[in-house]
């Protein structure tokens, strides 16, 4: 059933790549990644890829630009070495928040990244909880955006307090909140968020019934932690119970985010391993692996089967 395939791990998340390979009973392809003194990145495949199906696992997580260039370099190496087909597994797609112009003299960087990915010969992109689903339209190759919602709901199911509500921290996450609500048999509240800058947000209003209820805030990513901290404050001000739990697909958790969430009094934070996350010194954090989902997708690609039962 499984054709000849090989999985390469970029430097962004080799631990996830190893978990995916072990789910599939495979070994990672040997490769060398080096950095020249001037900052240039060099990659070398140490195994033949001619005629083979290649999967490159590389979230474009921070440092985003380095990881993006490394992904492009890997794909270029595979194409020049006559790989049959190149699938980029980019569990976290950086620049996804730059999906539209806010002013007349701004780029649409997500679209530019899509062009680059296609230019180097990547034939297929797999990603998880793409920030804006319309980004798929920047590509003319197949894009499979899987969702971590079933994985995170499964992990939560037995831990949630009674009488809880799913909270979307902004209008962009309402569909994701509805998906969680459907799976966990709950209702949804939505926050009206205004973004002041890359690091500052303001919650203007809580829409929905949160009084005396426990809250599960869901989001696609936690970056600086500002959105979640502001959301917690707004929910408490609206009379929510103090048991506030957070589930986010991508735990970027940039410097200062953990402290911000601790100060906010979040009870538990659940993220996946789309990007590398360390649990060290932060007992509130739980990390669930997305590897079985990605391995399941790879199995289906190799057998030319539909992904409908996965997402
Ligand atoms: C925004 O639209 C996203 O869905 C996240 O809410 C946001 O990017 C999280 O970033 P931060 O943690 O810096 O507020």
Tab-separated table of C-alpha atoms and ligand atoms in Angstrom:
chain	number	residue	atom	x	y	z
A	1	UNK	CA	0.000	0.000	0.000
A	2	UNK	CA	2.741	2.469	1.007
A	3	UNK	CA	4.922	3.590	-1.862
A	4	UNK	CA	8.567	4.544	-1.479
A	5	UNK	CA	8.644	7.636	0.687
A	6	UNK	CA	11.071	9.579	2.830
A	7	UNK	CA	10.544	12.156	5.577
A	8	UNK	CA	13.054	14.934	6.217
A	9	UNK	CA	13.019	17.110	9.320
A	10	UNK	CA	14.026	20.740	9.068
A	11	UNK	CA	15.547	22.390	12.139
A	12	UNK	CA	12.264	23.991	13.262
A	13	UNK	CA	10.713	20.955	14.959
A	14	UNK	CA	12.735	17.732	14.584
A	15	UNK	CA	11.000	16.215	17.635
A	16	UNK	CA	7.611	16.388	15.883
A	17	UNK	CA	9.138	14.955	12.691
A	18	UNK	CA	10.538	12.019	14.711
A	19	UNK	CA	7.134	11.384	16.293
A	20	UNK	CA	5.492	11.386	12.854
A	21	UNK	CA	8.128	9.010	11.475
A	22	UNK	CA	7.754	6.665	14.416
A	23	UNK	CA	3.933	6.628	14.007
A	24	UNK	CA	4.598	5.453	10.445
A	25	UNK	CA	7.286	2.969	11.471
A	26	UNK	CA	9.830	4.931	9.391
A	27	UNK	CA	13.202	6.585	9.981
A	28	UNK	CA	13.891	10.229	9.228
A	29	UNK	CA	15.995	10.887	6.129
A	30	UNK	CA	19.589	11.845	6.848
A	31	UNK	CA	20.415	15.475	6.139
A	32	UNK	CA	22.867	18.149	7.169
A	33	UNK	CA	21.832	21.695	8.041
A	34	UNK	CA	24.577	24.258	8.488
A	35	UNK	CA	24.797	27.943	9.139
A	36	UNK	CA	27.590	29.972	7.564
A	37	UNK	CA	29.256	32.713	9.620
A	38	UNK	CA	27.404	35.373	7.597
A	39	UNK	CA	24.041	33.827	8.536
A	40	UNK	CA	23.371	31.970	5.275
A	41	UNK	CA	21.701	28.575	5.641
A	42	UNK	CA	22.918	25.480	3.854
A	43	UNK	CA	21.154	22.113	3.667
A	44	UNK	CA	22.307	18.826	2.171
A	45	UNK	CA	20.318	15.611	1.678
A	46	UNK	CA	22.392	12.586	2.613
A	47	UNK	CA	20.046	10.090	0.971
A	48	UNK	CA	18.800	9.697	-2.602
A	49	UNK	CA	15.311	11.045	-3.360
A	50	UNK	CA	15.105	10.255	-7.088
A	51	UNK	CA	11.632	8.985	-7.920
A	52	UNK	CA	10.567	9.059	-4.275
A	53	UNK	CA	7.678	10.705	-2.470
A	54	UNK	CA	9.265	13.266	-0.126
A	55	UNK	CA	7.749	14.862	2.979
A	56	UNK	CA	9.529	17.828	4.562
A	57	UNK	CA	8.402	18.648	8.116
A	58	UNK	CA	9.073	22.292	8.869
A	59	UNK	CA	6.771	24.697	10.710
A	60	UNK	CA	7.706	28.271	9.826
A	61	UNK	CA	7.764	29.198	13.494
A	62	UNK	CA	10.202	31.730	15.026
A	63	UNK	CA	12.757	32.543	13.750
A	64	UNK	CA	10.210	32.608	10.911
A	65	UNK	CA	12.457	33.870	8.121
A	66	UNK	CA	15.220	31.333	8.811
A	67	UNK	CA	12.780	28.448	8.936
A	68	UNK	CA	11.062	29.574	5.766
A	69	UNK	CA	14.313	29.831	3.808
A	70	UNK	CA	15.375	26.437	5.139
A	71	UNK	CA	12.107	24.889	3.928
A	72	UNK	CA	12.601	26.438	0.486
A	73	UNK	CA	16.213	25.218	0.358
A	74	UNK	CA	15.133	21.659	1.292
A	75	UNK	CA	12.493	21.642	-1.424
A	76	UNK	CA	14.919	23.034	-3.990
A	77	UNK	CA	17.410	20.284	-3.113
A	78	UNK	CA	14.688	17.623	-3.491
A	79	UNK	CA	13.490	18.978	-6.849
A	80	UNK	CA	17.013	19.203	-8.258
A	81	UNK	CA	17.631	15.618	-7.073
A	82	UNK	CA	14.544	14.411	-9.016
A	83	UNK	CA	12.083	13.690	-6.193
A	84	UNK	CA	8.825	12.361	-7.624
A	85	UNK	CA	6.641	14.555	-5.443
A	86	UNK	CA	7.385	17.038	-2.642
A	87	UNK	CA	4.911	17.594	0.184
A	88	UNK	CA	5.689	20.350	2.679
A	89	UNK	CA	4.264	19.615	6.114
A	90	UNK	CA	4.102	23.100	7.621
A	91	UNK	CA	2.077	22.557	10.817
A	92	UNK	CA	2.407	26.242	11.729
A	93	UNK	CA	2.289	28.576	8.718
A	94	UNK	CA	4.128	31.802	9.596
A	95	UNK	CA	3.000	35.107	8.068
A	96	UNK	CA	-0.576	33.798	7.983
A	97	UNK	CA	-1.745	36.931	9.801
A	98	UNK	CA	-0.489	39.015	6.849
A	99	UNK	CA	-3.314	37.775	4.601
A	100	UNK	CA	-4.682	41.151	3.514
A	101	UNK	CA	-3.670	44.769	3.109
A	102	UNK	CA	-4.715	47.158	5.848
A	103	UNK	CA	-3.411	50.187	3.964
A	104	UNK	CA	-2.542	51.027	0.368
A	105	UNK	CA	1.210	50.619	0.700
A	106	UNK	CA	1.444	47.230	2.436
A	107	UNK	CA	2.383	43.780	1.126
A	108	UNK	CA	0.266	40.644	1.412
A	109	UNK	CA	3.114	38.606	2.808
A	110	UNK	CA	1.132	35.353	3.121
A	111	UNK	CA	0.546	35.498	-0.636
A	112	UNK	CA	4.251	36.165	-1.254
A	113	UNK	CA	5.169	33.133	0.885
A	114	UNK	CA	2.692	31.017	-1.110
A	115	UNK	CA	4.418	32.101	-4.350
A	116	UNK	CA	7.830	31.173	-2.959
A	117	UNK	CA	6.632	27.747	-1.817
A	118	UNK	CA	5.327	26.984	-5.277
A	119	UNK	CA	8.325	28.432	-7.104
A	120	UNK	CA	10.723	25.949	-5.496
A	121	UNK	CA	8.635	23.020	-6.716
A	122	UNK	CA	6.612	22.015	-3.667
A	123	UNK	CA	3.641	20.049	-5.038
A	124	UNK	CA	1.428	19.850	-1.977
A	125	UNK	CA	1.117	21.730	1.319
A	126	UNK	CA	-0.221	20.322	4.589
A	127	UNK	CA	-0.854	22.660	7.472
A	128	UNK	CA	-2.819	22.748	10.731
A	129	UNK	CA	-5.439	25.355	11.618
A	130	UNK	CA	-4.366	27.899	9.044
A	131	UNK	CA	-5.005	31.322	10.603
A	132	UNK	CA	-7.186	32.432	7.684
A	133	UNK	CA	-8.685	29.647	5.542
A	134	UNK	CA	-8.720	31.910	2.459
A	135	UNK	CA	-4.890	31.686	2.351
A	136	UNK	CA	-5.490	28.416	0.520
A	137	UNK	CA	-6.600	30.591	-2.398
A	138	UNK	CA	-3.062	32.022	-2.725
A	139	UNK	CA	-1.942	28.579	-3.906
A	140	UNK	CA	-2.633	26.677	-7.093
A	141	UNK	CA	-1.237	23.435	-5.642
A	142	UNK	CA	-3.389	21.289	-3.295
A	143	UNK	CA	-3.469	22.575	0.292
A	144	UNK	CA	-4.754	20.403	3.135
A	145	UNK	CA	-5.427	22.466	6.250
A	146	UNK	CA	-6.164	19.962	9.000
A	147	UNK	CA	-7.577	20.923	12.363
A	148	UNK	CA	-6.276	20.143	15.835
A	149	UNK	CA	-9.761	20.569	17.350
A	150	UNK	CA	-10.535	16.811	17.624
A	151	UNK	CA	-7.104	16.152	19.190
A	152	UNK	CA	-7.470	18.967	21.741
A	153	UNK	CA	-11.124	18.133	22.521
A	154	UNK	CA	-10.147	14.523	23.135
A	155	UNK	CA	-7.479	15.674	25.593
A	156	UNK	CA	-9.913	17.974	27.392
A	157	UNK	CA	-12.981	15.833	27.501
A	158	UNK	CA	-12.570	14.434	31.008
A	159	UNK	CA	-10.983	17.545	32.534
A	160	UNK	CA	-13.544	20.245	31.894
A	161	UNK	CA	-15.561	21.693	34.784
A	162	UNK	CA	-19.372	21.604	34.693
A	163	UNK	CA	-21.438	24.460	33.188
A	164	UNK	CA	-18.769	25.803	30.873
A	165	UNK	CA	-18.877	27.928	27.757
A	166	UNK	CA	-16.491	27.967	24.773
A	167	UNK	CA	-15.122	31.459	24.160
A	168	UNK	CA	-13.877	32.775	20.834
A	169	UNK	CA	-11.433	35.626	21.566
A	170	UNK	CA	-12.345	37.425	18.332
A	171	UNK	CA	-14.603	37.232	15.296
A	172	UNK	CA	-11.987	35.264	13.336
A	173	UNK	CA	-12.217	32.247	15.652
A	174	UNK	CA	-16.019	31.844	15.756
A	175	UNK	CA	-15.997	28.907	13.344
A	176	UNK	CA	-13.312	27.163	15.391
A	177	UNK	CA	-15.290	27.832	18.603
A	178	UNK	CA	-18.399	26.328	16.998
A	179	UNK	CA	-16.372	23.215	16.131
A	180	UNK	CA	-15.262	22.846	19.773
A	181	UNK	CA	-18.802	23.537	21.007
A	182	UNK	CA	-20.169	20.858	18.719
A	183	UNK	CA	-17.627	18.306	19.903
A	184	UNK	CA	-17.928	19.183	23.611
A	185	UNK	CA	-21.656	19.824	23.602
A	186	UNK	CA	-21.348	23.411	24.843
A	187	UNK	CA	-22.456	26.914	23.910
A	188	UNK	CA	-20.327	29.734	22.474
A	189	UNK	CA	-19.544	33.285	23.587
A	190	UNK	CA	-17.600	35.719	21.395
A	191	UNK	CA	-15.366	38.614	22.362
A	192	UNK	CA	-15.197	41.769	20.306
A	193	UNK	CA	-11.461	42.400	20.058
A	194	UNK	CA	-9.647	45.374	18.627
A	195	UNK	CA	-5.965	44.997	17.806
A	196	UNK	CA	-4.003	48.127	18.616
A	197	UNK	CA	-0.601	46.774	17.478
A	198	UNK	CA	1.349	43.509	17.233
A	199	UNK	CA	1.534	43.394	21.035
A	200	UNK	CA	-1.594	45.219	22.216
A	201	UNK	CA	-5.232	44.228	21.997
A	202	UNK	CA	-8.374	45.540	23.623
A	203	UNK	CA	-11.588	43.629	24.319
A	204	UNK	CA	-14.541	45.925	23.763
A	205	UNK	CA	-17.457	43.633	24.564
A	206	UNK	CA	-18.433	40.083	25.596
A	207	UNK	CA	-21.219	38.686	23.424
A	208	UNK	CA	-22.977	35.692	25.028
A	209	UNK	CA	-23.810	34.337	28.451
A	210	UNK	CA	-20.719	33.842	30.639
A	211	UNK	CA	-22.004	34.880	34.077
A	212	UNK	CA	-21.222	32.207	36.744
A	213	UNK	CA	-19.863	29.890	34.104
A	214	UNK	CA	-16.422	28.347	33.632
A	215	UNK	CA	-14.774	29.319	30.313
A	216	UNK	CA	-12.684	27.482	27.745
A	217	UNK	CA	-11.013	30.085	25.523
A	218	UNK	CA	-9.912	28.641	22.196
A	219	UNK	CA	-7.531	30.199	19.680
A	220	UNK	CA	-5.342	29.221	16.763
A	221	UNK	CA	-2.179	30.558	18.425
A	222	UNK	CA	-0.773	32.090	21.570
A	223	UNK	CA	1.991	34.431	20.568
A	224	UNK	CA	2.625	37.230	23.112
A	225	UNK	CA	-0.288	36.027	25.272
A	226	UNK	CA	-1.898	39.477	25.034
A	227	UNK	CA	-5.144	38.268	23.452
A	228	UNK	CA	-5.689	35.596	26.109
A	229	UNK	CA	-4.759	37.852	29.050
A	230	UNK	CA	-7.161	40.550	27.831
A	231	UNK	CA	-9.853	37.938	27.212
A	232	UNK	CA	-9.521	36.547	30.760
A	233	UNK	CA	-9.872	40.035	32.240
A	234	UNK	CA	-12.956	40.777	30.113
A	235	UNK	CA	-14.603	37.450	31.008
A	236	UNK	CA	-14.002	37.962	34.729
A	237	UNK	CA	-15.383	41.514	34.477
A	238	UNK	CA	-18.472	40.024	32.809
A	239	UNK	CA	-19.000	37.698	35.800
A	240	UNK	CA	-17.405	34.441	34.543
A	241	UNK	CA	-16.128	31.948	37.152
A	242	UNK	CA	-12.430	32.057	37.864
A	243	UNK	CA	-11.857	28.607	36.266
A	244	UNK	CA	-10.549	29.707	32.883
A	245	UNK	CA	-8.894	27.175	30.617
A	246	UNK	CA	-7.222	27.840	27.264
A	247	UNK	CA	-6.787	25.619	24.209
A	248	UNK	CA	-4.677	26.817	21.283
A	249	UNK	CA	-3.269	24.892	18.352
A	250	UNK	CA	0.056	26.728	18.117
A	251	UNK	CA	1.856	27.500	21.378
A	252	UNK	CA	4.414	30.016	20.155
A	253	UNK	CA	4.556	31.431	23.695
A	254	UNK	CA	7.059	34.176	22.945
A	255	UNK	CA	9.137	35.646	25.720
A	256	UNK	CA	6.909	37.028	28.469
A	257	UNK	CA	3.776	35.121	27.376
A	258	UNK	CA	3.900	32.559	30.197
A	259	UNK	CA	4.258	35.275	32.834
A	260	UNK	CA	1.360	37.190	31.274
A	261	UNK	CA	-0.906	34.137	31.372
A	262	UNK	CA	0.172	33.232	34.908
A	263	UNK	CA	-0.579	36.780	36.085
A	264	UNK	CA	-3.962	36.558	34.364
A	265	UNK	CA	-4.700	33.469	36.526
A	266	UNK	CA	-5.337	30.956	33.746
A	267	UNK	CA	-6.047	27.508	35.227
A	268	UNK	CA	-4.664	25.360	32.412
A	269	UNK	CA	-3.245	25.930	28.924
A	270	UNK	CA	-3.380	23.168	26.350
A	271	UNK	CA	-1.423	23.443	23.101
A	272	UNK	CA	-0.150	21.030	20.464
A	273	UNK	CA	3.418	20.386	19.348
A	274	UNK	CA	3.074	22.043	15.902
A	275	UNK	CA	5.945	24.212	17.166
A	276	UNK	CA	8.452	23.137	19.831
A	277	UNK	CA	7.113	23.913	23.329
A	278	UNK	CA	8.918	23.341	26.596
A	279	UNK	CA	6.796	22.522	29.644
A	280	UNK	CA	9.646	23.363	31.959
A	281	UNK	CA	8.717	25.455	35.013
A	282	UNK	CA	5.141	25.957	33.921
A	283	UNK	CA	2.840	23.298	35.397
A	284	UNK	CA	-0.289	24.886	33.860
A	285	UNK	CA	0.919	23.913	30.383
A	286	UNK	CA	-0.094	20.631	28.737
A	287	UNK	CA	1.194	19.668	25.298
A	288	UNK	CA	-0.667	17.194	23.099
A	289	UNK	CA	1.030	15.718	20.059
A	290	UNK	CA	-0.363	16.344	16.619
A	291	UNK	CA	1.871	13.594	15.180
A	292	UNK	CA	-0.888	10.929	14.973
A	293	UNK	CA	-3.051	13.336	12.922
A	294	UNK	CA	-0.232	14.153	10.487
A	295	UNK	CA	0.851	10.516	10.247
A	296	UNK	CA	-2.770	9.580	9.513
A	297	UNK	CA	-2.815	12.143	6.696
A	298	UNK	CA	0.477	10.851	5.247
A	299	UNK	CA	-0.866	7.279	5.327
A	300	UNK	CA	-3.901	8.392	3.350
A	301	UNK	CA	-1.826	10.392	0.796
A	302	UNK	CA	0.357	7.384	0.153
A	303	UNK	CA	-2.688	5.178	-0.367
A	304	UNK	CA	-4.504	7.836	-2.451
A	305	UNK	CA	-7.312	7.926	0.089
A	306	UNK	CA	-9.583	10.755	1.178
A	307	UNK	CA	-8.891	12.743	4.357
A	308	UNK	CA	-12.579	13.272	5.145
A	309	UNK	CA	-12.542	11.104	8.247
A	310	UNK	CA	-9.565	13.027	9.673
A	311	UNK	CA	-10.867	16.601	9.625
B	1	LIG	C1	-5.394	36.749	16.027
B	1	LIG	O1	-6.207	37.002	15.133
B	1	LIG	C2	-4.992	35.350	16.379
B	1	LIG	O2	-6.025	34.444	16.152
B	1	LIG	C3	-4.507	35.243	17.818
B	1	LIG	O3	-5.562	35.602	18.685
B	1	LIG	C4	-3.360	36.175	18.082
B	1	LIG	O4	-2.486	36.188	16.998
B	1	LIG	C5	-2.620	35.767	19.340
B	1	LIG	O5	-1.520	36.617	19.498
B	1	LIG	P1	-1.124	37.205	20.910
B	1	LIG	O6	-0.922	36.028	21.812
B	1	LIG	O7	0.147	37.974	20.642
B	1	LIG	O8	-2.225	38.111	21.368
